[in-house]
Short mmCIF file of C-alpha atoms and ligand atoms in Angstrom, two decimals:
data_model
loop_
_atom_site.label_atom_id
_atom_site.label_comp_id
_atom_site.label_asym_id
_atom_site.label_seq_id
_atom_site.Cartn_x
_atom_site.Cartn_y
_atom_site.Cartn_z
CA MET A 1 205.94 -37.04 -59.21
CA PRO A 2 208.43 -35.74 -56.66
CA LEU A 3 208.03 -32.06 -55.87
CA ASP A 4 211.70 -31.38 -56.49
CA GLN A 5 211.04 -31.45 -60.21
CA TYR A 6 210.34 -27.87 -61.17
CA PHE A 7 208.45 -26.59 -64.19
CA THR A 8 208.36 -23.10 -65.68
CA LEU A 9 205.23 -21.16 -64.80
CA GLY A 10 203.52 -19.77 -67.91
CA ARG A 11 205.87 -18.04 -70.29
CA SER A 12 208.53 -17.26 -67.70
CA GLY A 13 211.74 -18.60 -66.25
CA LEU A 14 210.17 -19.04 -62.82
CA ARG A 15 210.33 -22.72 -61.89
CA VAL A 16 207.76 -24.17 -59.53
CA SER A 17 206.66 -27.50 -58.09
CA ARG A 18 203.63 -29.14 -59.61
CA LEU A 19 201.86 -29.13 -56.25
CA ALA A 20 201.84 -25.84 -54.33
CA LEU A 21 201.34 -25.31 -50.60
CA GLY A 22 198.06 -23.47 -50.01
CA THR A 23 197.94 -21.61 -46.72
CA MET A 24 194.36 -20.36 -46.53
CA THR A 25 194.06 -22.88 -43.67
CA PHE A 26 197.05 -21.45 -41.77
CA GLY A 27 195.57 -19.90 -38.63
CA LYS A 28 192.34 -20.34 -36.70
CA ASP A 29 191.01 -16.84 -37.31
CA TRP A 30 188.29 -18.02 -39.72
CA GLY A 31 187.23 -20.91 -37.53
CA TRP A 32 188.18 -23.79 -39.84
CA GLY A 33 191.95 -23.62 -40.17
CA ALA A 34 194.97 -25.21 -38.52
CA ASP A 35 196.78 -23.87 -35.47
CA GLU A 36 200.40 -22.74 -35.60
CA ARG A 37 201.83 -26.16 -34.69
CA VAL A 38 199.96 -28.01 -37.46
CA SER A 39 200.58 -25.22 -39.98
CA ARG A 40 204.29 -25.45 -39.22
CA ALA A 41 204.24 -29.23 -39.58
CA MET A 42 202.67 -28.91 -43.06
CA PHE A 43 205.18 -26.23 -44.05
CA ASP A 44 208.14 -28.36 -42.89
CA ARG A 45 206.79 -31.43 -44.64
CA TYR A 46 206.29 -29.54 -47.90
CA LEU A 47 209.89 -28.32 -47.87
CA ALA A 48 211.14 -31.77 -46.92
CA VAL A 49 209.63 -33.33 -50.06
CA GLY A 50 211.18 -30.64 -52.24
CA GLY A 51 208.21 -28.28 -52.69
CA ASN A 52 209.04 -24.66 -53.48
CA PHE A 53 205.73 -22.97 -54.40
CA ILE A 54 203.75 -21.34 -51.59
CA ASP A 55 200.46 -19.46 -51.86
CA THR A 56 198.97 -16.98 -49.40
CA ALA A 57 197.00 -13.68 -49.46
CA ASP A 58 196.69 -10.66 -47.22
CA LEU A 59 193.05 -11.68 -46.77
CA TYR A 60 193.67 -15.18 -45.41
CA THR A 61 192.77 -15.65 -41.75
CA GLY A 62 192.88 -11.89 -41.30
CA GLY A 63 196.64 -11.67 -41.98
CA GLN A 64 197.51 -14.65 -39.74
CA SER A 65 198.40 -16.83 -42.72
CA GLU A 66 201.01 -14.33 -43.95
CA SER A 67 202.35 -13.74 -40.43
CA LEU A 68 202.74 -17.45 -39.67
CA LEU A 69 204.34 -18.09 -43.04
CA GLY A 70 206.73 -15.16 -42.70
CA GLY A 71 207.83 -16.53 -39.31
CA PHE A 72 208.33 -20.05 -40.63
CA ILE A 73 210.32 -18.92 -43.68
CA ALA A 74 212.58 -16.69 -41.58
CA ASP A 75 213.04 -19.41 -38.97
CA VAL A 76 214.14 -22.03 -41.49
CA GLY A 77 216.04 -19.50 -43.62
CA VAL A 78 214.53 -20.50 -46.96
CA ARG A 79 213.42 -17.14 -48.30
CA ASP A 80 215.34 -17.44 -51.56
CA ARG A 81 214.50 -21.11 -52.05
CA VAL A 82 210.74 -20.63 -51.99
CA VAL A 83 208.53 -19.00 -54.61
CA LEU A 84 206.36 -16.86 -52.38
CA THR A 85 202.98 -15.79 -53.73
CA THR A 86 200.58 -13.36 -52.10
CA LYS A 87 197.60 -11.30 -53.23
CA PHE A 88 195.87 -7.93 -52.90
CA THR A 89 192.30 -6.67 -53.45
CA TYR A 90 190.40 -7.11 -50.19
CA ASN A 91 189.67 -4.11 -48.03
CA ALA A 92 191.64 -3.43 -44.85
CA GLU A 93 189.71 -0.42 -43.50
CA SER A 94 185.95 -0.34 -43.45
CA GLY A 95 184.56 2.87 -44.97
CA ASN A 96 187.70 3.57 -46.99
CA PRO A 97 187.25 2.36 -50.58
CA ASN A 98 190.90 3.02 -51.39
CA ALA A 99 192.03 0.53 -48.73
CA GLY A 100 190.72 -2.19 -51.02
CA GLY A 101 190.27 -2.87 -54.71
CA ASN A 102 192.80 -2.95 -57.48
CA GLY A 103 193.68 0.72 -57.86
CA ARG A 104 197.28 1.86 -57.64
CA LYS A 105 196.84 3.33 -54.16
CA ASN A 106 195.60 0.08 -52.67
CA ILE A 107 198.04 -2.18 -54.50
CA VAL A 108 200.99 -0.28 -53.02
CA ARG A 109 199.40 -0.13 -49.56
CA ALA A 110 198.57 -3.83 -49.58
CA LEU A 111 202.04 -4.85 -50.71
CA GLU A 112 203.72 -2.90 -47.91
CA GLY A 113 201.52 -4.71 -45.36
CA SER A 114 202.22 -8.12 -46.90
CA LEU A 115 205.97 -7.56 -46.96
CA ARG A 116 205.86 -6.59 -43.27
CA ARG A 117 203.88 -9.68 -42.25
CA LEU A 118 205.92 -11.96 -44.50
CA LYS A 119 209.17 -10.52 -43.09
CA THR A 120 210.69 -10.05 -46.50
CA ASP A 121 211.46 -7.23 -48.91
CA TYR A 122 210.14 -8.90 -52.05
CA VAL A 123 207.37 -11.19 -53.25
CA ASP A 124 208.05 -13.66 -56.04
CA LEU A 125 204.55 -13.68 -57.47
CA TYR A 126 202.04 -10.93 -56.69
CA LEU A 127 198.44 -11.57 -57.68
CA LEU A 128 195.37 -9.45 -58.11
CA HIS A 129 192.97 -11.50 -55.96
CA THR A 130 189.55 -10.60 -57.40
CA TRP A 131 188.27 -8.26 -60.11
CA ASP A 132 186.90 -5.08 -58.49
CA ARG A 133 184.77 -4.12 -61.53
CA VAL A 134 186.07 -0.54 -61.60
CA THR A 135 189.84 -0.26 -62.01
CA PRO A 136 190.97 0.10 -65.62
CA ALA A 137 193.27 -2.63 -66.85
CA GLU A 138 195.85 0.04 -67.78
CA GLU A 139 196.20 1.11 -64.13
CA VAL A 140 196.70 -2.47 -62.91
CA VAL A 141 199.25 -3.41 -65.52
CA ARG A 142 201.29 -0.23 -65.10
CA THR A 143 201.35 -0.49 -61.31
CA LEU A 144 202.46 -4.12 -61.40
CA ASP A 145 205.16 -3.23 -63.91
CA ASP A 146 206.39 -0.43 -61.61
CA LEU A 147 206.57 -2.86 -58.68
CA VAL A 148 208.68 -5.26 -60.72
CA ALA A 149 210.97 -2.42 -61.73
CA ALA A 150 211.24 -1.32 -58.09
CA GLY A 151 212.35 -4.82 -57.08
CA LYS A 152 209.36 -5.34 -54.77
CA ILE A 153 207.88 -8.17 -56.80
CA ARG A 154 209.47 -10.53 -59.28
CA HIS A 155 206.38 -11.56 -61.26
CA ALA A 156 202.69 -10.74 -61.35
CA GLY A 157 199.48 -12.56 -62.11
CA LEU A 158 195.71 -12.52 -61.71
CA SER A 159 193.23 -14.57 -59.76
CA ASP A 160 189.43 -14.56 -60.09
CA VAL A 161 188.90 -12.17 -63.02
CA PRO A 162 186.82 -12.38 -66.20
CA ALA A 163 188.67 -13.86 -69.15
CA TRP A 164 188.30 -10.69 -71.21
CA TYR A 165 190.04 -8.71 -68.45
CA ALA A 166 192.95 -11.19 -68.25
CA SER A 167 193.26 -11.03 -71.99
CA ARG A 168 193.21 -7.23 -72.04
CA ILE A 169 195.82 -6.95 -69.29
CA GLN A 170 198.27 -9.28 -71.00
CA SER A 171 197.71 -7.71 -74.39
CA LEU A 172 198.42 -4.26 -72.94
CA ALA A 173 201.60 -5.52 -71.28
CA GLN A 174 202.72 -7.11 -74.52
CA ALA A 175 201.87 -4.14 -76.71
CA HIS A 176 203.65 -1.66 -74.43
CA GLY A 177 206.70 -3.78 -73.64
CA LEU A 178 205.79 -4.05 -69.95
CA HIS A 179 206.45 -7.05 -67.73
CA GLN A 180 204.07 -9.74 -68.79
CA LEU A 181 201.96 -11.58 -66.28
CA VAL A 182 202.79 -15.22 -65.77
CA ASN A 183 199.94 -16.72 -63.78
CA LEU A 184 196.18 -17.08 -63.58
CA GLN A 185 195.00 -18.56 -60.30
CA LEU A 186 191.50 -19.99 -60.75
CA GLN A 187 189.09 -22.42 -59.19
CA TYR A 188 189.46 -25.73 -61.00
CA SER A 189 188.47 -29.26 -60.09
CA LEU A 190 186.40 -32.17 -61.37
CA VAL A 191 183.24 -30.38 -60.25
CA GLU A 192 184.26 -26.87 -61.39
CA ARG A 193 185.49 -27.01 -64.97
CA ASN A 194 184.13 -23.74 -66.32
CA ILE A 195 187.61 -22.31 -66.91
CA GLU A 196 188.08 -24.76 -69.77
CA ARG A 197 185.87 -22.69 -72.07
CA GLU A 198 187.82 -19.41 -72.04
CA PHE A 199 190.73 -19.46 -69.62
CA VAL A 200 192.60 -22.56 -70.78
CA PRO A 201 192.92 -21.44 -74.43
CA LEU A 202 193.58 -17.88 -73.24
CA ALA A 203 196.41 -19.08 -70.98
CA GLN A 204 197.94 -21.16 -73.76
CA GLU A 205 197.75 -18.30 -76.25
CA LEU A 206 198.96 -15.50 -73.96
CA GLY A 207 201.54 -17.24 -71.80
CA TYR A 208 199.78 -17.57 -68.47
CA GLY A 209 200.35 -20.72 -66.40
CA ILE A 210 197.21 -21.66 -64.51
CA THR A 211 197.34 -22.57 -60.84
CA ALA A 212 194.25 -24.46 -59.67
CA TRP A 213 192.63 -23.58 -56.36
CA SER A 214 190.20 -25.82 -54.47
CA PRO A 215 191.14 -28.97 -56.38
CA LEU A 216 188.99 -30.97 -53.95
CA ALA A 217 186.06 -28.54 -54.26
CA MET A 218 186.77 -27.55 -50.65
CA GLY A 219 186.66 -31.14 -49.44
CA LEU A 220 183.70 -32.48 -51.47
CA LEU A 221 185.89 -34.71 -53.64
CA SER A 222 187.48 -36.34 -50.58
CA GLY A 223 184.20 -38.25 -50.24
CA LYS A 224 183.48 -37.02 -46.72
CA TYR A 225 180.00 -35.77 -47.65
CA ARG A 226 177.12 -38.03 -48.60
CA PRO A 227 174.05 -36.91 -50.55
CA GLY A 228 170.99 -36.08 -48.48
CA GLU A 229 167.32 -36.77 -49.08
CA THR A 230 166.68 -33.45 -50.79
CA GLY A 231 168.90 -31.35 -53.03
CA GLY A 232 171.32 -29.15 -51.15
CA ASP A 233 171.51 -31.08 -47.89
CA ALA A 234 174.22 -33.62 -47.22
CA SER A 235 175.73 -35.39 -44.27
CA GLY A 236 179.38 -35.24 -43.25
CA GLU A 237 181.38 -32.75 -41.26
CA GLY A 238 183.75 -30.29 -42.87
CA ARG A 239 184.32 -26.81 -44.17
CA LEU A 240 181.57 -26.98 -46.77
CA GLN A 241 178.88 -27.31 -44.11
CA LEU A 242 179.87 -23.83 -42.91
CA PHE A 243 179.57 -22.38 -46.40
CA LYS A 244 176.26 -23.77 -47.49
CA ASP A 245 173.18 -21.55 -47.34
CA GLY A 246 175.20 -18.70 -48.83
CA ALA A 247 177.55 -18.03 -45.90
CA ILE A 248 179.98 -16.95 -48.62
CA PRO A 249 177.83 -15.68 -51.48
CA ALA A 250 180.27 -16.49 -54.28
CA LEU A 251 180.38 -20.16 -53.35
CA GLU A 252 177.37 -21.79 -54.86
CA ASP A 253 176.01 -24.92 -53.25
CA LYS A 254 178.25 -27.82 -54.15
CA PHE A 255 175.85 -30.52 -52.91
CA THR A 256 174.19 -31.21 -56.26
CA PRO A 257 173.24 -34.51 -57.95
CA ARG A 258 175.80 -33.84 -60.71
CA ASN A 259 178.57 -33.34 -58.18
CA PHE A 260 177.64 -36.42 -56.19
CA ALA A 261 177.74 -38.48 -59.43
CA ILE A 262 181.31 -37.24 -59.90
CA VAL A 263 182.16 -38.10 -56.29
CA ALA A 264 180.79 -41.62 -56.84
CA GLU A 265 183.01 -42.12 -59.90
CA VAL A 266 186.05 -40.81 -58.02
CA GLU A 267 185.25 -43.32 -55.26
CA ARG A 268 185.02 -46.23 -57.72
CA ILE A 269 188.34 -45.25 -59.30
CA ALA A 270 190.01 -44.84 -55.92
CA LYS A 271 188.93 -48.35 -54.92
CA ALA A 272 190.12 -49.82 -58.20
CA THR A 273 193.51 -48.08 -58.26
CA GLY A 274 194.46 -48.00 -54.59
CA LEU A 275 194.81 -44.22 -54.65
CA SER A 276 192.76 -42.24 -52.15
CA MET A 277 189.84 -40.14 -53.43
CA PRO A 278 191.72 -36.84 -52.88
CA GLN A 279 194.71 -38.25 -54.75
CA VAL A 280 192.55 -39.21 -57.75
CA ALA A 281 190.92 -35.76 -57.86
CA ILE A 282 194.19 -33.87 -57.46
CA GLN A 283 196.00 -35.94 -60.09
CA TRP A 284 193.18 -35.42 -62.62
CA THR A 285 193.39 -31.65 -62.04
CA ALA A 286 197.17 -31.52 -62.35
CA ARG A 287 197.13 -33.40 -65.64
CA GLN A 288 194.80 -31.06 -67.51
CA PRO A 289 196.04 -28.66 -70.22
CA ALA A 290 197.61 -25.34 -69.12
CA ILE A 291 197.72 -26.33 -65.44
CA GLY A 292 201.07 -25.20 -64.07
CA SER A 293 200.49 -26.26 -60.48
CA VAL A 294 197.71 -27.44 -58.19
CA ILE A 295 197.38 -25.64 -54.86
CA LEU A 296 196.91 -28.11 -52.03
CA GLY A 297 194.62 -27.19 -49.16
CA ALA A 298 194.64 -29.12 -45.92
CA ARG A 299 193.51 -28.60 -42.35
CA THR A 300 195.50 -31.46 -40.81
CA LEU A 301 198.90 -33.02 -41.41
CA GLU A 302 197.23 -36.34 -42.28
CA GLN A 303 195.17 -34.69 -45.02
CA PHE A 304 198.26 -32.94 -46.31
CA GLU A 305 200.27 -36.16 -46.38
CA ASP A 306 197.45 -37.86 -48.28
CA ASN A 307 197.29 -35.06 -50.85
CA LEU A 308 201.06 -35.07 -51.37
CA GLY A 309 200.71 -38.64 -52.66
CA ALA A 310 198.60 -37.55 -55.64
CA PHE A 311 201.21 -38.76 -58.13
CA ASP A 312 202.04 -42.02 -56.38
CA LYS A 313 200.49 -44.01 -59.23
CA PRO A 314 199.85 -42.54 -62.68
CA LEU A 315 196.19 -42.90 -63.69
CA PRO A 316 195.85 -44.54 -67.12
CA ASP A 317 194.23 -42.57 -69.95
CA GLU A 318 191.14 -44.76 -69.84
CA ILE A 319 190.48 -43.75 -66.23
CA LEU A 320 191.19 -40.08 -66.87
CA GLY A 321 188.67 -40.39 -69.71
CA ARG A 322 186.02 -41.75 -67.35
CA LEU A 323 186.57 -38.75 -65.09
CA ASP A 324 186.38 -36.41 -68.10
CA ASP A 325 183.08 -37.95 -69.14
CA VAL A 326 181.30 -37.92 -65.80
CA SER A 327 182.23 -34.26 -65.21
CA ALA A 328 181.90 -32.97 -68.80
CA LEU A 329 180.64 -29.42 -69.23
CA PRO A 330 177.29 -28.97 -70.93
CA GLN A 331 177.50 -27.69 -74.48
CA GLN A 332 176.90 -23.93 -74.69
CA PHE A 333 176.77 -21.22 -77.29
CA PRO A 334 179.04 -19.98 -78.84
CA TYR A 335 181.38 -22.88 -78.11
CA SER A 336 179.11 -25.32 -79.93
CA PHE A 337 179.95 -23.40 -83.11
CA PHE A 338 183.65 -24.18 -82.68
CA GLU A 339 183.22 -27.95 -82.63
CA PRO A 340 185.01 -29.72 -85.50
CA THR A 341 181.69 -30.97 -86.93
CA HIS A 342 180.40 -27.42 -87.26
CA GLN A 343 183.69 -26.15 -88.67
CA VAL A 344 183.43 -28.41 -91.71
CA GLY A 345 181.09 -25.86 -93.27
CA ILE A 346 183.67 -23.11 -92.66
CA HIS A 347 186.72 -24.91 -94.00
CA GLY A 348 185.14 -26.43 -97.05
CA GLY A 349 185.37 -29.95 -95.72
CA VAL A 350 189.13 -29.72 -95.10
CA GLY A 351 190.13 -31.05 -91.67
CA VAL A 352 190.91 -28.57 -88.90
CA GLY A 353 192.43 -31.08 -86.51
CA ASP A 354 195.78 -30.89 -84.80
CA LYS A 355 198.72 -29.64 -86.76
CA PRO A 356 201.16 -32.37 -87.79
CA ALA A 357 204.06 -33.20 -85.50
CA GLY A 358 206.77 -30.56 -85.70
CA TYR A 359 204.34 -27.76 -86.52
CA ALA A 360 204.36 -25.95 -83.20
CA ARG A 361 202.09 -23.13 -82.14
CA PRO A 362 203.76 -19.78 -82.66
CA VAL A 363 206.16 -19.00 -79.84
CA TRP A 364 205.36 -15.73 -78.11
CA ASN A 365 206.43 -12.58 -79.94
CA GLU A 366 207.91 -14.49 -82.80
CA PRO A 367 206.33 -14.40 -86.21
CA ALA A 368 203.92 -17.24 -86.84
CA PRO A 369 205.85 -20.14 -88.40
CA GLN A 370 205.38 -20.55 -92.09
CA PRO A 371 204.03 -23.93 -93.10
CA VAL A 372 206.68 -26.32 -94.31
CA TYR A 373 205.35 -27.61 -97.59
CA ALA A 374 205.68 -31.27 -98.30
CA PRO A 375 207.11 -32.06 -101.71
CA ASP A 376 204.40 -32.02 -104.33
CA THR A 377 204.09 -35.74 -104.76
CA LYS A 378 201.57 -35.45 -107.61
CA ALA A 379 203.96 -33.32 -109.63
CA ALA A 380 206.82 -35.75 -108.92
CA ALA A 381 204.67 -38.62 -110.13
N1 LIG B 401 192.49 -17.25 -55.41
C1 LIG B 401 191.43 -17.61 -54.74
O1 LIG B 401 190.37 -16.98 -54.82
C2 LIG B 401 191.50 -18.81 -53.84
C3 LIG B 401 190.32 -19.30 -53.25
C4 LIG B 401 190.42 -20.42 -52.45
C5 LIG B 401 191.65 -21.03 -52.22
N2 LIG B 401 192.78 -20.52 -52.77
C6 LIG B 401 194.11 -21.14 -52.54
O2 LIG B 401 194.02 -22.52 -52.83
C7 LIG B 401 194.38 -23.30 -51.69
C8 LIG B 401 193.57 -24.58 -51.69
O3 LIG B 401 192.17 -24.28 -51.63
P1 LIG B 401 191.22 -25.15 -50.73
O4 LIG B 401 191.73 -25.16 -49.34
O5 LIG B 401 189.84 -24.69 -50.96
O6 LIG B 401 191.48 -26.60 -51.41
P2 LIG B 401 190.67 -27.95 -51.40
O7 LIG B 401 191.71 -29.01 -51.53
O8 LIG B 401 189.60 -27.94 -52.41
O9 LIG B 401 189.97 -28.05 -49.97
C9 LIG B 401 190.75 -28.21 -48.82
C10 LIG B 401 189.87 -28.69 -47.68
O10 LIG B 401 189.35 -29.98 -48.00
C11 LIG B 401 189.47 -30.84 -46.86
N3 LIG B 401 190.53 -31.81 -47.19
C12 LIG B 401 191.72 -31.56 -47.79
N4 LIG B 401 192.42 -32.70 -47.96
C13 LIG B 401 191.66 -33.68 -47.48
C14 LIG B 401 191.84 -35.07 -47.39
N5 LIG B 401 192.96 -35.65 -47.84
N6 LIG B 401 190.86 -35.81 -46.83
C15 LIG B 401 189.73 -35.24 -46.38
N7 LIG B 401 189.48 -33.90 -46.44
C16 LIG B 401 190.44 -33.13 -46.99
C17 LIG B 401 189.86 -29.94 -45.71
O11 LIG B 401 188.68 -29.34 -45.18
P3 LIG B 401 187.92 -29.84 -43.85
O12 LIG B 401 187.92 -28.68 -42.93
O13 LIG B 401 186.54 -30.14 -44.34
O14 LIG B 401 188.64 -31.04 -43.30
C18 LIG B 401 190.67 -28.86 -46.41
O15 LIG B 401 190.77 -27.67 -45.69
C19 LIG B 401 194.16 -22.36 -50.50
O16 LIG B 401 194.93 -22.72 -49.39
C20 LIG B 401 194.58 -21.04 -51.09
O17 LIG B 401 196.01 -20.94 -51.05
C21 LIG B 401 192.71 -19.43 -53.61
#
């Protein structure tokens, strides 16, 4: 899949590559990123293969990621060619609650800082980075709409929020004729599939395209870690070793027996297909429902080159099925009640499977299509 094929993101006219350039590793400020030379090499390579979708945040490497990126984009002169994404939420001034969070005051402050570092006067896709638990959805949606109207951002979206909040925000935008959000950026990989319960159907229903972050579970799915003697420990050097033991509280330990079973299956499939383990894991992620683009993360040019080859060979359905099975989510309430077997009692034994070909889901804002009745064959007989 060459990156110069572009697909619309969510229900929008914004066209993006199926693999995005993640830049959380641009800069050494956090201790595990790439220096300017390697970051530039990855940026140049991404453009050379036709990529147009770039992700950063004001948080990343303390602003270095945005500054490096802004310099590269200006240097090459590709500002209008790229779809530049950045994010707000994280605090820039200790002791000042309004220098962080998702309130109107911080969104506007954060955007001005990002535009300065990115050396541009607009952002293509501006994302709320993380739910702050306090700001009303109305305030977020109105502020983002104002920024679109002011020409400072072209589109908006949400990252790490509860599904109910994403649903409320989009419903408010729709009900009030405001600019609708086009993107949900969420953690999604073979070892982290929780978004499938709520976010995937939500995105399909409300017009969000999902972009998947950490498709390699921060390196785990590359196979560089091996299970240890006891749960939680593992051998192998990489970013995850810095995060274990709660260095970042939101990142639960990824060294679990379940996850290592998934890694083992990815390894078997990689050997059988000739793809690398990262390529298998990235391709699986990209081919799941509602996924608009997968955000690549890499610390070295070699890793980046490897990851760019994720579509070199299409994985057959049988192999995708094996990956689905080994990583399947456990059944949970209330989702168990929505299984077709349980629904039989609701629908009087009449099937509730897929609609027949040609019976599309309602298109946004259009009335639900009326069923097209087949001729009454009994009457004709
Ligand atoms: N919205 C959010 O909250 C959020 C959160 C996280 C990330 N993101 C975005 O998503 C992007 C990707 O996230 P991520 O960096 O966590 O992705 P990832 O692909 O899961 O992990 C990337 C890391 O895995 C290792 N790696 C990557 N390719 C490899 C390969 N081919 N072989 C061996 N090891 C490899 C490297 O770490 P080592 O240092 O171990 O080599 C690399 O830094 C970020 O750049 C950022 O733009 C968003």
